[in-house]
PDB file of C-alpha atoms and ligand atoms in Angstrom:
ATOM      1  CA  UNK T   1      44.557  20.223   5.593  1.00  0.00           C
ATOM      2  CA  UNK T   2      41.050  20.266   7.144  1.00  0.00           C
ATOM      3  CA  UNK T   3      38.506  17.943   6.435  1.00  0.00           C
ATOM      4  CA  UNK T   4      35.783  19.058   4.065  1.00  0.00           C
ATOM      5  CA  UNK T   5      32.094  18.980   5.412  1.00  0.00           C
ATOM      6  CA  UNK T   6      28.853  19.387   3.638  1.00  0.00           C
ATOM      7  CA  UNK T   7      28.428  22.738   4.515  1.00  0.00           C
ATOM      8  CA  UNK T   8      32.254  23.527   4.332  1.00  0.00           C
ATOM      9  CA  UNK T   9      32.820  27.300   3.140  1.00  0.00           C
ATOM     10  CA  UNK T  10      36.182  26.941   2.072  1.00  0.00           C
ATOM     11  CA  UNK T  11      37.199  27.922  -1.509  1.00  0.00           C
ATOM     12  CA  UNK T  12      38.797  24.334  -2.310  1.00  0.00           C
ATOM     13  CA  UNK T  13      37.108  22.154  -4.940  1.00  0.00           C
ATOM     14  CA  UNK T  14      35.815  19.040  -3.304  1.00  0.00           C
ATOM     15  CA  UNK T  15      37.065  16.550  -5.890  1.00  0.00           C
ATOM     16  CA  UNK T  16      37.257  13.317  -3.593  1.00  0.00           C
ATOM     17  CA  UNK T  17      33.786  13.639  -2.378  1.00  0.00           C
ATOM     18  CA  UNK T  18      32.043  15.013  -5.845  1.00  0.00           C
ATOM     19  CA  UNK T  19      33.664  11.909  -7.514  1.00  0.00           C
ATOM     20  CA  UNK T  20      32.710   9.476  -5.059  1.00  0.00           C
ATOM     21  CA  UNK T  21      28.862  10.508  -5.180  1.00  0.00           C
ATOM     22  CA  UNK T  22      29.089  10.704  -9.287  1.00  0.00           C
ATOM     23  CA  UNK T  23      30.296   7.056  -9.021  1.00  0.00           C
ATOM     24  CA  UNK T  24      27.404   5.979  -6.790  1.00  0.00           C
ATOM     25  CA  UNK T  25      24.836   7.367  -8.864  1.00  0.00           C
ATOM     26  CA  UNK T  26      26.387   6.107 -12.016  1.00  0.00           C
ATOM     27  CA  UNK T  27      26.489   2.562 -10.466  1.00  0.00           C
ATOM     28  CA  UNK T  28      22.667   3.036  -9.616  1.00  0.00           C
ATOM     29  CA  UNK T  29      21.728   4.173 -12.621  1.00  0.00           C
ATOM     30  CA  UNK T  30      23.788   1.772 -14.846  1.00  0.00           C
ATOM     31  CA  UNK T  31      22.435  -1.200 -12.861  1.00  0.00           C
ATOM     32  CA  UNK T  32      18.643   0.003 -13.330  1.00  0.00           C
ATOM     33  CA  UNK T  33      19.133   0.803 -17.129  1.00  0.00           C
ATOM     34  CA  UNK T  34      20.665  -2.805 -17.516  1.00  0.00           C
ATOM     35  CA  UNK T  35      17.303  -4.007 -16.238  1.00  0.00           C
ATOM     36  CA  UNK T  36      15.211  -1.829 -18.229  1.00  0.00           C
ATOM     37  CA  UNK T  37      13.347  -0.515 -14.828  1.00  0.00           C
ATOM     38  CA  UNK T  38      13.077   3.032 -15.630  1.00  0.00           C
ATOM     39  CA  UNK T  39      11.759   2.557 -19.235  1.00  0.00           C
ATOM     40  CA  UNK T  40       9.210   0.135 -17.831  1.00  0.00           C
ATOM     41  CA  UNK T  41       7.842   2.287 -14.744  1.00  0.00           C
ATOM     42  CA  UNK T  42       7.767   5.392 -17.059  1.00  0.00           C
ATOM     43  CA  UNK T  43       5.581   3.549 -19.476  1.00  0.00           C
ATOM     44  CA  UNK T  44       3.248   2.331 -17.033  1.00  0.00           C
ATOM     45  CA  UNK T  45       3.112   5.731 -15.272  1.00  0.00           C
ATOM     46  CA  UNK T  46       1.955   7.474 -18.466  1.00  0.00           C
ATOM     47  CA  UNK T  47      -0.673   5.248 -19.267  1.00  0.00           C
ATOM     48  CA  UNK T  48      -1.209   4.559 -15.527  1.00  0.00           C
ATOM     49  CA  UNK T  49      -1.394   1.669 -13.310  1.00  0.00           C
ATOM     50  CA  UNK T  50      -4.037  -0.736 -12.234  1.00  0.00           C
ATOM     51  CA  UNK T  51      -4.773  -0.344  -8.925  1.00  0.00           C
ATOM     52  CA  UNK T  52      -4.156   1.033  -4.906  1.00  0.00           C
ATOM     53  CA  UNK T  53      -4.101  -1.875  -2.689  1.00  0.00           C
ATOM     54  CA  UNK T  54      -5.201  -1.353   0.718  1.00  0.00           C
ATOM     55  CA  UNK T  55      -4.090  -4.293   3.196  1.00  0.00           C
ATOM     56  CA  UNK T  56      -3.382  -5.170   6.757  1.00  0.00           C
ATOM     57  CA  UNK T  57       0.118  -5.132   8.384  1.00  0.00           C
ATOM     58  CA  UNK T  58      -0.217  -8.467   9.715  1.00  0.00           C
ATOM     59  CA  UNK T  59       3.226 -10.401   8.883  1.00  0.00           C
ATOM     60  CA  UNK T  60       1.457 -13.581   8.293  1.00  0.00           C
ATOM     61  CA  UNK T  61       0.212 -12.612   4.955  1.00  0.00           C
ATOM     62  CA  UNK T  62       2.536 -10.021   3.280  1.00  0.00           C
ATOM     63  CA  UNK T  63       3.935 -13.130   1.108  1.00  0.00           C
ATOM     64  CA  UNK T  64       0.564 -14.304   0.371  1.00  0.00           C
ATOM     65  CA  UNK T  65      -0.650 -10.877  -0.706  1.00  0.00           C
ATOM     66  CA  UNK T  66       2.046 -10.268  -3.171  1.00  0.00           C
ATOM     67  CA  UNK T  67       1.735 -13.956  -4.155  1.00  0.00           C
ATOM     68  CA  UNK T  68      -2.287 -12.977  -4.957  1.00  0.00           C
ATOM     69  CA  UNK T  69      -1.439  -9.705  -6.629  1.00  0.00           C
ATOM     70  CA  UNK T  70       1.372 -11.713  -8.806  1.00  0.00           C
ATOM     71  CA  UNK T  71      -1.183 -14.353  -9.775  1.00  0.00           C
ATOM     72  CA  UNK T  72      -3.555 -11.707 -11.145  1.00  0.00           C
ATOM     73  CA  UNK T  73      -0.846 -10.630 -13.282  1.00  0.00           C
ATOM     74  CA  UNK T  74      -0.561  -7.235 -11.300  1.00  0.00           C
ATOM     75  CA  UNK T  75       3.121  -7.531 -10.421  1.00  0.00           C
ATOM     76  CA  UNK T  76       4.592  -3.917  -9.880  1.00  0.00           C
ATOM     77  CA  UNK T  77       1.150  -2.837 -11.481  1.00  0.00           C
ATOM     78  CA  UNK T  78      -0.222  -1.452  -8.123  1.00  0.00           C
ATOM     79  CA  UNK T  79       0.446   1.073  -5.437  1.00  0.00           C
ATOM     80  CA  UNK T  80       0.168  -0.132  -2.001  1.00  0.00           C
ATOM     81  CA  UNK T  81      -0.861   1.220   1.490  1.00  0.00           C
ATOM     82  CA  UNK T  82      -0.743  -0.802   4.673  1.00  0.00           C
ATOM     83  CA  UNK T  83      -2.783   0.004   7.648  1.00  0.00           C
ATOM     84  CA  UNK T  84      -3.459  -2.470  10.619  1.00  0.00           C
ATOM     85  CA  UNK T  85      -7.034  -3.840   9.929  1.00  0.00           C
ATOM     86  CA  UNK T  86      -6.951  -3.024   6.287  1.00  0.00           C
ATOM     87  CA  UNK T  87     -10.519  -1.475   5.760  1.00  0.00           C
ATOM     88  CA  UNK T  88     -11.009  -1.126   9.629  1.00  0.00           C
ATOM     89  CA  UNK T  89      -7.970   0.991   9.832  1.00  0.00           C
ATOM     90  CA  UNK T  90      -9.194   3.279   6.887  1.00  0.00           C
ATOM     91  CA  UNK T  91     -12.754   3.580   8.809  1.00  0.00           C
ATOM     92  CA  UNK T  92     -12.136   3.305  12.418  1.00  0.00           C
ATOM     93  CA  UNK T  93     -12.860   6.487  14.434  1.00  0.00           C
ATOM     94  CA  UNK T  94     -10.235   5.662  16.916  1.00  0.00           C
ATOM     95  CA  UNK T  95      -7.364   6.418  14.141  1.00  0.00           C
ATOM     96  CA  UNK T  96      -8.640   9.744  12.350  1.00  0.00           C
ATOM     97  CA  UNK T  97      -5.206  10.377  11.171  1.00  0.00           C
ATOM     98  CA  UNK T  98      -4.938   6.911   9.574  1.00  0.00           C
ATOM     99  CA  UNK T  99      -8.441   7.466   7.787  1.00  0.00           C
ATOM    100  CA  UNK T 100      -6.990  10.710   6.309  1.00  0.00           C
ATOM    101  CA  UNK T 101      -3.898   8.830   5.320  1.00  0.00           C
ATOM    102  CA  UNK T 102      -5.959   6.420   3.347  1.00  0.00           C
ATOM    103  CA  UNK T 103      -7.775   9.267   1.408  1.00  0.00           C
ATOM    104  CA  UNK T 104      -4.537  11.187   0.718  1.00  0.00           C
ATOM    105  CA  UNK T 105      -3.071   8.005  -0.615  1.00  0.00           C
ATOM    106  CA  UNK T 106      -5.943   7.548  -3.003  1.00  0.00           C
ATOM    107  CA  UNK T 107      -5.547  11.196  -4.232  1.00  0.00           C
ATOM    108  CA  UNK T 108      -1.763  10.818  -4.827  1.00  0.00           C
ATOM    109  CA  UNK T 109      -2.037   7.540  -6.242  1.00  0.00           C
ATOM    110  CA  UNK T 110      -4.518   8.990  -8.832  1.00  0.00           C
ATOM    111  CA  UNK T 111      -2.350  12.000  -9.374  1.00  0.00           C
ATOM    112  CA  UNK T 112       1.013  10.197  -9.905  1.00  0.00           C
ATOM    113  CA  UNK T 113       0.019   6.878 -11.260  1.00  0.00           C
ATOM    114  CA  UNK T 114      -3.782   7.504 -12.600  1.00  0.00           C
ATOM    115  CA  UNK T 115      -5.141   4.200 -10.668  1.00  0.00           C
ATOM    116  CA  UNK T 116      -8.026   2.709 -12.335  1.00  0.00           C
ATOM    117  CA  UNK T 117      -9.353   0.957  -9.216  1.00  0.00           C
ATOM    118  CA  UNK T 118      -8.895   0.406  -5.285  1.00  0.00           C
ATOM    119  CA  UNK T 119      -8.491  -3.073  -3.962  1.00  0.00           C
ATOM    120  CA  UNK T 120      -9.421  -3.082  -0.320  1.00  0.00           C
ATOM    121  CA  UNK T 121      -8.303  -6.605   1.091  1.00  0.00           C
ATOM    122  CA  UNK T 122      -9.225  -7.481   4.616  1.00  0.00           C
ATOM    123  CA  UNK T 123      -8.132 -10.944   6.206  1.00  0.00           C
ATOM    124  CA  UNK T 124      -9.501 -13.146   8.688  1.00  0.00           C
ATOM    125  CA  UNK T 125      -8.057 -13.601  12.460  1.00  0.00           C
ATOM    126  CA  UNK T 126      -7.154  -9.944  12.158  1.00  0.00           C
ATOM    127  CA  UNK T 127      -5.718  -8.501  15.438  1.00  0.00           C
ATOM    128  CA  UNK T 128      -6.848  -4.907  14.531  1.00  0.00           C
ATOM    129  CA  UNK T 129     -10.705  -6.215  14.770  1.00  0.00           C
ATOM    130  CA  UNK T 130     -10.015  -7.390  18.393  1.00  0.00           C
ATOM    131  CA  UNK T 131      -8.174  -4.078  19.242  1.00  0.00           C
ATOM    132  CA  UNK T 132     -10.467  -1.908  17.551  1.00  0.00           C
ATOM    133  CA  UNK T 133     -13.637  -3.785  17.993  1.00  0.00           C
ATOM    134  CA  UNK T 134     -13.212  -5.988  20.775  1.00  0.00           C
ATOM    135  CA  UNK T 135     -13.989  -9.118  18.701  1.00  0.00           C
ATOM    136  CA  UNK T 136     -12.463 -12.450  18.496  1.00  0.00           C
ATOM    137  CA  UNK T 137     -13.904 -13.747  15.453  1.00  0.00           C
ATOM    138  CA  UNK T 138     -11.558 -16.538  14.308  1.00  0.00           C
ATOM    139  CA  UNK T 139     -13.762 -19.426  15.805  1.00  0.00           C
ATOM    140  CA  UNK T 140     -16.822 -18.156  14.281  1.00  0.00           C
ATOM    141  CA  UNK T 141     -15.999 -17.766  10.225  1.00  0.00           C
ATOM    142  CA  UNK T 142     -19.783 -16.657   9.533  1.00  0.00           C
ATOM    143  CA  UNK T 143     -20.054 -13.758  11.993  1.00  0.00           C
ATOM    144  CA  UNK T 144     -16.491 -12.842  10.883  1.00  0.00           C
ATOM    145  CA  UNK T 145     -17.345 -12.741   7.191  1.00  0.00           C
ATOM    146  CA  UNK T 146     -20.607 -10.750   8.100  1.00  0.00           C
ATOM    147  CA  UNK T 147     -18.253  -8.006  10.442  1.00  0.00           C
ATOM    148  CA  UNK T 148     -15.804  -7.706   7.516  1.00  0.00           C
ATOM    149  CA  UNK T 149     -18.293  -7.364   4.783  1.00  0.00           C
ATOM    150  CA  UNK T 150     -19.987  -4.558   6.885  1.00  0.00           C
ATOM    151  CA  UNK T 151     -16.706  -2.835   7.209  1.00  0.00           C
ATOM    152  CA  UNK T 152     -16.012  -3.223   3.501  1.00  0.00           C
ATOM    153  CA  UNK T 153     -18.997  -2.425   2.109  1.00  0.00           C
ATOM    154  CA  UNK T 154     -19.516   0.981   4.243  1.00  0.00           C
ATOM    155  CA  UNK T 155     -15.683   1.774   2.970  1.00  0.00           C
ATOM    156  CA  UNK T 156     -16.196   0.511  -0.527  1.00  0.00           C
ATOM    157  CA  UNK T 157     -19.354   3.141  -0.596  1.00  0.00           C
ATOM    158  CA  UNK T 158     -17.262   5.889   0.437  1.00  0.00           C
ATOM    159  CA  UNK T 159     -14.690   5.341  -2.005  1.00  0.00           C
ATOM    160  CA  UNK T 160     -17.257   5.100  -4.700  1.00  0.00           C
ATOM    161  CA  UNK T 161     -18.690   8.459  -3.410  1.00  0.00           C
ATOM    162  CA  UNK T 162     -15.481  10.354  -3.259  1.00  0.00           C
ATOM    163  CA  UNK T 163     -14.250   8.759  -6.389  1.00  0.00           C
ATOM    164  CA  UNK T 164     -16.878   7.881  -9.078  1.00  0.00           C
ATOM    165  CA  UNK T 165     -14.242   7.520 -11.522  1.00  0.00           C
ATOM    166  CA  UNK T 166     -12.619   4.511  -9.608  1.00  0.00           C
ATOM    167  CA  UNK T 167     -13.682   0.864  -9.685  1.00  0.00           C
ATOM    168  CA  UNK T 168     -13.609  -0.599  -6.231  1.00  0.00           C
ATOM    169  CA  UNK T 169     -12.589  -4.332  -5.247  1.00  0.00           C
ATOM    170  CA  UNK T 170     -13.547  -5.519  -1.653  1.00  0.00           C
ATOM    171  CA  UNK T 171     -11.603  -8.841  -0.702  1.00  0.00           C
ATOM    172  CA  UNK T 172     -11.140 -10.894   2.270  1.00  0.00           C
ATOM    173  CA  UNK T 173      -8.114 -13.272   2.500  1.00  0.00           C
ATOM    174  CA  UNK T 174      -7.980 -16.422   4.688  1.00  0.00           C
ATOM    175  CA  UNK T 175      -4.959 -17.375   6.630  1.00  0.00           C
ATOM    176  CA  UNK T 176      -3.785 -20.098   3.666  1.00  0.00           C
ATOM    177  CA  UNK T 177      -3.849 -17.186   1.461  1.00  0.00           C
ATOM    178  CA  UNK T 178      -7.322 -17.792  -0.375  1.00  0.00           C
ATOM    179  CA  UNK T 179      -9.179 -14.996  -1.304  1.00  0.00           C
ATOM    180  CA  UNK T 180     -12.983 -14.365  -1.465  1.00  0.00           C
ATOM    181  CA  UNK T 181     -14.769 -11.439  -2.849  1.00  0.00           C
ATOM    182  CA  UNK T 182     -17.168  -9.508  -0.738  1.00  0.00           C
ATOM    183  CA  UNK T 183     -20.130  -7.469  -1.609  1.00  0.00           C
TER     184      UNK T 183
HETATM  185 ZN1   ZN O   1      -4.902  -7.911  10.372  1.00  0.00          ZN
END
């Protein structure tokens, strides 16, 4: 007896493999149904979700970012795109493919989830600002705020111009997880 493969052309019914696949799918579906996850997700998708969040990849703030969004009551109610530098990643001429990726994700988030707003969240002591702009700003918080404000306000203007139907929120997170509004 030979071993059946995915593209096997023999006439034998591949019962053992099919059954395994079915059981795997049943287990996944059953678990999700138990939690009511599909129903919740479908309802949100039908009416739309709140936002698309753009934030930086920085490992120090992943938990703070999720906590912040949870704290606003937005748990599982936003799409998320991550680019190093957040607003700067979406704007920098050094990464045109990142720029395009950002704009594409707004389109997809609107199309799939009918988002109402775009939230752009930069953060202090951002390595991308050193890499792309050559600026180490962590010892000068006033200048740091000013530089982030310039980038965020510029990107915010571009988002509003391309998508006048979307609200735009510009934020700056500190390393302790606190968040201030910009612009
Ligand atoms: Zn960063």
